[in-house]
Amino acid sequence: MKKIGIIGYGWLGSRIGERFSGNFEIFTTTTSPQKLQDIRSKGIHADLACFSEEKNEFPELWNNVPELDILIITVPFSERRSSKKILEKKLSDLFSFTGKFEKQVFFMSTTSVYPDEPGLFTEEMQPAENVFVENKVKEAFPQVNILRLGGLMGDSRLLKNFNISDLSGVVNHIHYKDIAEVILKMIEKNIKEELYNVVAPLHPSKQQVLAAQNNQEIEGIKQSDDKRIISSEKLISELEYTFIYPDPEHFHEDRNINLL
């Protein structure tokens, strides 16, 4: 059984771990001492590790790394919310924690690296080398797969539970189940050094998504003419991937998947 390390067992990391738990031995980290026992009770190896500007709590080197076959990094690194100085320190701490790792690596990035303006955005329009955090990660792990995630959705995390503006604007969202399946597909194919936008291929307006989630029928729904669309065509084509949730209007529906 392959061993996977998930650095960051928060909202996304825990859901990836739940999907993988029957097929891999999982090693993970959490920022919360209170969560350690709960995670361990599920048969997952867990250690305390916190990477933030407020505090750093982690062993100098994660002693599980040499055992791992795959490393998944879900710790957020927001260039919009943090200065480069803070990000450099946080990244340095992360690389010290992992040490040298030459096997398959996945880094969860974000589609916020693209301009906040109308247009159709593809991976080649914004190479990882032009994005500060992504470039630093590539320098540490040349083999890394960078996944630029759309707005994270699924379970109770639905658009209707957020304060929404500009209802005519289109969404660039992704269901967490598709994130896990994309990673599994890439593990199966032993893919390295790739950059993918991981976003549902359909882009309804916020008003359409809210109407579907609230079981409402609304006449005269309009989409803004100024659409900002993040394309997932490269992922679909190269991985031959079929989304479980291609349409954000149906993210609130429970769609089970067949385990490997």
Short mmCIF file of C-alpha atoms in Angstrom, two decimals, residues 5-255:
data_model
loop_
_atom_site.label_atom_id
_atom_site.label_comp_id
_atom_site.label_asym_id
_atom_site.label_seq_id
_atom_site.Cartn_x
_atom_site.Cartn_y
_atom_site.Cartn_z
CA GLY A 5 1.63 12.63 3.12
CA ILE A 6 -0.94 15.43 3.31
CA ILE A 7 0.49 18.62 4.77
CA GLY A 8 -2.54 20.50 6.02
CA TYR A 9 -5.54 18.47 7.18
CA GLY A 10 -8.05 21.30 7.07
CA TRP A 11 -11.27 21.57 5.08
CA LEU A 12 -9.76 20.32 1.81
CA GLY A 13 -7.00 18.10 3.17
CA SER A 14 -9.39 16.13 5.35
CA ARG A 15 -11.73 15.47 2.42
CA ILE A 16 -8.88 14.32 0.22
CA GLY A 17 -7.76 12.07 3.08
CA GLU A 18 -11.23 10.57 3.50
CA ARG A 19 -11.34 9.70 -0.20
CA PHE A 20 -7.88 8.13 -0.11
CA SER A 21 -8.12 6.33 3.23
CA GLY A 22 -9.15 2.94 1.84
CA ASN A 23 -6.40 2.85 -0.76
CA PHE A 24 -3.37 4.47 0.85
CA GLU A 25 -1.66 4.71 4.21
CA ILE A 26 -2.04 8.35 5.17
CA PHE A 27 0.33 10.58 7.11
CA THR A 28 -0.82 14.12 7.80
CA THR A 29 -0.40 17.30 9.80
CA THR A 30 -2.86 19.50 11.66
CA THR A 31 -2.57 22.91 13.27
CA SER A 32 -4.85 21.88 16.14
CA PRO A 33 -3.67 19.78 19.12
CA GLN A 34 -7.35 19.08 19.83
CA LYS A 35 -7.78 17.38 16.44
CA LEU A 36 -4.80 15.04 16.72
CA GLN A 37 -6.58 12.28 18.59
CA ASP A 38 -9.68 12.47 16.39
CA ILE A 39 -7.56 12.12 13.23
CA ARG A 40 -5.51 9.29 14.70
CA SER A 41 -8.70 7.46 15.74
CA LYS A 42 -9.48 7.12 12.01
CA GLY A 43 -6.28 5.17 11.40
CA ILE A 44 -4.39 8.18 10.05
CA HIS A 45 -0.90 9.07 11.26
CA ALA A 46 -1.03 12.70 12.40
CA ASP A 47 1.49 15.23 13.71
CA LEU A 48 1.20 18.83 14.80
CA ALA A 49 2.55 21.35 12.29
CA CYS A 50 1.57 24.99 11.93
CA PHE A 51 2.99 27.34 9.31
CA SER A 52 1.79 30.89 9.83
CA GLU A 53 3.05 34.40 10.51
CA GLU A 54 1.68 34.20 14.06
CA LYS A 55 3.38 30.96 15.10
CA ASN A 56 5.41 28.06 13.83
CA GLU A 57 5.04 24.70 15.52
CA PHE A 58 6.66 21.74 13.82
CA PRO A 59 9.60 19.39 14.12
CA GLU A 60 12.70 20.61 12.31
CA LEU A 61 12.18 17.76 9.83
CA TRP A 62 9.06 15.62 9.39
CA ASN A 63 10.46 12.16 10.10
CA ASN A 64 7.74 10.49 8.01
CA VAL A 65 8.90 12.05 4.73
CA PRO A 66 11.42 9.33 3.76
CA GLU A 67 8.63 6.73 3.92
CA LEU A 68 6.26 8.61 1.64
CA ASP A 69 5.51 7.82 -2.00
CA ILE A 70 3.45 10.98 -2.61
CA LEU A 71 3.31 14.39 -0.96
CA ILE A 72 0.25 16.67 -1.14
CA ILE A 73 0.56 20.25 0.14
CA THR A 74 -2.74 21.96 0.94
CA VAL A 75 -1.37 24.70 3.23
CA PRO A 76 -2.64 28.04 1.82
CA PHE A 77 -0.14 30.64 0.58
CA SER A 78 -2.10 33.76 -0.36
CA GLU A 79 -0.13 36.40 -2.25
CA ARG A 80 -3.08 38.76 -1.91
CA ARG A 81 -3.23 38.51 1.88
CA SER A 82 0.44 38.17 2.83
CA SER A 83 3.61 40.08 2.05
CA LYS A 84 6.47 38.41 0.18
CA LYS A 85 8.56 38.53 3.35
CA ILE A 86 5.95 36.55 5.27
CA LEU A 87 5.48 34.11 2.38
CA GLU A 88 9.24 33.55 2.09
CA LYS A 89 9.46 32.69 5.79
CA LYS A 90 6.45 30.38 5.58
CA LEU A 91 7.84 28.61 2.50
CA SER A 92 11.28 28.29 4.09
CA ASP A 93 9.69 26.64 7.13
CA LEU A 94 7.74 24.29 4.87
CA PHE A 95 10.83 23.23 2.92
CA SER A 96 12.77 22.68 6.15
CA PHE A 97 9.91 20.52 7.39
CA THR A 98 9.77 18.33 4.27
CA GLY A 99 13.47 18.23 3.49
CA LYS A 100 14.44 16.94 0.07
CA PHE A 101 11.65 14.94 -1.57
CA GLU A 102 12.06 13.66 -5.12
CA LYS A 103 8.89 11.61 -5.60
CA GLN A 104 5.48 12.81 -6.76
CA VAL A 105 4.39 16.15 -5.25
CA PHE A 106 1.09 18.04 -5.53
CA PHE A 107 0.80 21.70 -4.55
CA MET A 108 -2.64 23.27 -4.17
CA SER A 109 -2.53 26.75 -5.68
CA THR A 110 -5.40 29.04 -6.69
CA THR A 111 -6.96 30.59 -9.77
CA SER A 112 -6.57 33.98 -8.09
CA VAL A 113 -3.15 34.08 -9.82
CA TYR A 114 -5.04 35.22 -12.94
CA PRO A 115 -6.06 38.86 -13.41
CA ASP A 116 -9.38 39.87 -11.88
CA GLU A 117 -10.78 41.01 -15.22
CA PRO A 118 -12.93 39.65 -18.06
CA GLY A 119 -11.38 37.02 -20.29
CA LEU A 120 -10.75 33.33 -20.84
CA PHE A 121 -7.67 32.28 -18.87
CA THR A 122 -5.53 29.23 -19.62
CA GLU A 123 -2.41 27.87 -17.92
CA GLU A 124 0.06 29.11 -20.53
CA MET A 125 -1.16 32.69 -20.02
CA GLN A 126 0.35 32.65 -16.52
CA PRO A 127 3.36 30.31 -16.23
CA ALA A 128 4.27 29.13 -12.72
CA GLU A 129 7.62 30.88 -13.09
CA ASN A 130 5.73 34.20 -13.09
CA VAL A 131 3.90 33.45 -9.83
CA PHE A 132 6.04 34.03 -6.74
CA VAL A 133 4.82 31.14 -4.54
CA GLU A 134 4.49 28.63 -7.38
CA ASN A 135 7.98 29.45 -8.62
CA LYS A 136 9.47 28.97 -5.14
CA VAL A 137 7.74 25.60 -4.83
CA LYS A 138 9.07 24.55 -8.26
CA GLU A 139 12.58 25.50 -7.19
CA ALA A 140 12.26 23.24 -4.14
CA PHE A 141 10.43 20.44 -5.97
CA PRO A 142 11.15 20.57 -9.75
CA GLN A 143 8.82 17.58 -10.23
CA VAL A 144 5.83 19.27 -8.54
CA ASN A 145 2.33 19.20 -10.01
CA ILE A 146 0.65 22.56 -9.40
CA LEU A 147 -3.16 22.51 -9.25
CA ARG A 148 -4.82 25.90 -9.50
CA LEU A 149 -8.12 25.40 -7.72
CA GLY A 150 -11.30 27.35 -8.33
CA GLY A 151 -13.57 28.36 -5.45
CA LEU A 152 -13.77 25.36 -3.11
CA MET A 153 -17.28 23.97 -2.76
CA GLY A 154 -19.15 20.87 -1.55
CA ASP A 155 -20.96 19.61 1.57
CA SER A 156 -22.25 22.64 3.50
CA ARG A 157 -19.82 24.91 1.67
CA LEU A 158 -22.29 26.21 -0.92
CA LEU A 159 -22.73 29.58 -2.54
CA LYS A 160 -26.05 30.17 -0.73
CA ASN A 161 -24.17 30.20 2.58
CA PHE A 162 -21.98 33.15 1.55
CA ASN A 163 -22.65 36.86 1.27
CA ILE A 164 -22.93 37.35 -2.49
CA SER A 165 -22.62 40.41 -4.70
CA ASP A 166 -22.81 40.85 -8.48
CA LEU A 167 -25.36 38.08 -9.07
CA SER A 168 -24.88 38.25 -12.84
CA GLY A 169 -21.18 37.35 -12.57
CA VAL A 170 -20.22 33.80 -13.54
CA VAL A 171 -18.61 31.33 -11.12
CA ASN A 172 -15.30 29.48 -11.35
CA HIS A 173 -15.93 26.81 -8.73
CA ILE A 174 -14.76 23.27 -8.06
CA HIS A 175 -16.26 20.48 -5.97
CA TYR A 176 -13.81 18.87 -3.56
CA LYS A 177 -14.68 15.39 -4.88
CA ASP A 178 -13.34 16.36 -8.30
CA ILE A 179 -10.11 17.66 -6.76
CA ALA A 180 -9.54 14.27 -5.10
CA GLU A 181 -10.34 12.38 -8.30
CA VAL A 182 -8.00 14.53 -10.39
CA ILE A 183 -5.17 13.81 -7.95
CA LEU A 184 -5.96 10.07 -8.06
CA LYS A 185 -5.91 10.14 -11.85
CA MET A 186 -2.53 11.84 -11.83
CA ILE A 187 -1.18 9.35 -9.29
CA GLU A 188 -2.32 6.46 -11.50
CA LYS A 189 -0.53 7.98 -14.49
CA ASN A 190 2.52 8.96 -12.39
CA ILE A 191 2.32 12.49 -13.77
CA LYS A 192 4.96 15.02 -12.74
CA GLU A 193 5.85 18.64 -13.57
CA GLU A 194 2.33 19.59 -14.69
CA LEU A 195 0.23 22.71 -14.19
CA TYR A 196 -3.56 22.42 -14.33
CA ASN A 197 -6.54 24.65 -13.70
CA VAL A 198 -8.92 22.52 -11.63
CA VAL A 199 -12.27 24.22 -12.22
CA ALA A 200 -15.68 22.86 -13.16
CA PRO A 201 -16.06 23.25 -16.95
CA LEU A 202 -19.44 25.01 -16.78
CA HIS A 203 -19.74 28.59 -15.57
CA PRO A 204 -23.32 29.57 -14.67
CA SER A 205 -24.06 32.94 -13.07
CA LYS A 206 -24.19 33.27 -9.30
CA GLN A 207 -27.91 33.90 -9.62
CA GLN A 208 -28.39 30.59 -11.43
CA VAL A 209 -26.42 28.69 -8.79
CA LEU A 210 -28.34 30.31 -5.94
CA ALA A 211 -31.68 29.56 -7.61
CA ALA A 212 -30.74 25.89 -7.99
CA GLN A 213 -29.52 25.59 -4.39
CA ASN A 214 -32.63 27.28 -3.04
CA ASN A 215 -34.92 25.22 -5.31
CA GLN A 216 -36.24 28.33 -7.00
CA GLU A 217 -37.24 29.10 -10.54
CA ILE A 218 -36.28 32.57 -11.67
CA GLU A 219 -37.25 34.05 -15.00
CA GLY A 220 -34.99 36.33 -16.92
CA ILE A 221 -31.71 35.18 -15.40
CA LYS A 222 -28.88 37.13 -16.98
CA GLN A 223 -25.13 36.62 -17.17
CA SER A 224 -22.73 39.50 -17.15
CA ASP A 225 -21.14 40.34 -20.49
CA ASP A 226 -17.83 40.77 -18.65
CA LYS A 227 -17.10 37.11 -17.95
CA ARG A 228 -13.94 35.95 -16.20
CA ILE A 229 -13.65 32.26 -17.08
CA ILE A 230 -10.87 29.93 -15.97
CA SER A 231 -10.48 27.14 -18.51
CA SER A 232 -10.07 23.49 -17.48
CA GLU A 233 -9.75 22.26 -21.08
CA LYS A 234 -6.10 21.29 -20.68
CA LEU A 235 -6.92 19.02 -17.73
CA ILE A 236 -9.91 17.45 -19.48
CA SER A 237 -7.94 16.78 -22.65
CA GLU A 238 -4.64 15.56 -21.23
CA LEU A 239 -6.07 13.47 -18.37
CA GLU A 240 -9.18 12.39 -20.28
CA TYR A 241 -11.01 13.43 -17.14
CA THR A 242 -14.79 13.46 -16.74
CA PHE A 243 -15.99 15.69 -13.92
CA ILE A 244 -18.30 14.27 -11.25
CA TYR A 245 -19.70 17.77 -10.84
CA PRO A 246 -19.26 19.62 -14.15
CA ASP A 247 -22.01 22.14 -13.32
CA PRO A 248 -21.88 24.24 -10.09
CA GLU A 249 -25.68 24.40 -10.19
CA HIS A 250 -25.63 20.79 -8.94
CA PHE A 251 -22.91 20.99 -6.28
CA HIS A 252 -25.55 20.59 -3.56
CA GLU A 253 -26.55 17.15 -4.88
CA ASP A 254 -24.98 14.01 -3.40
CA ARG A 255 -23.22 12.08 -6.14
#
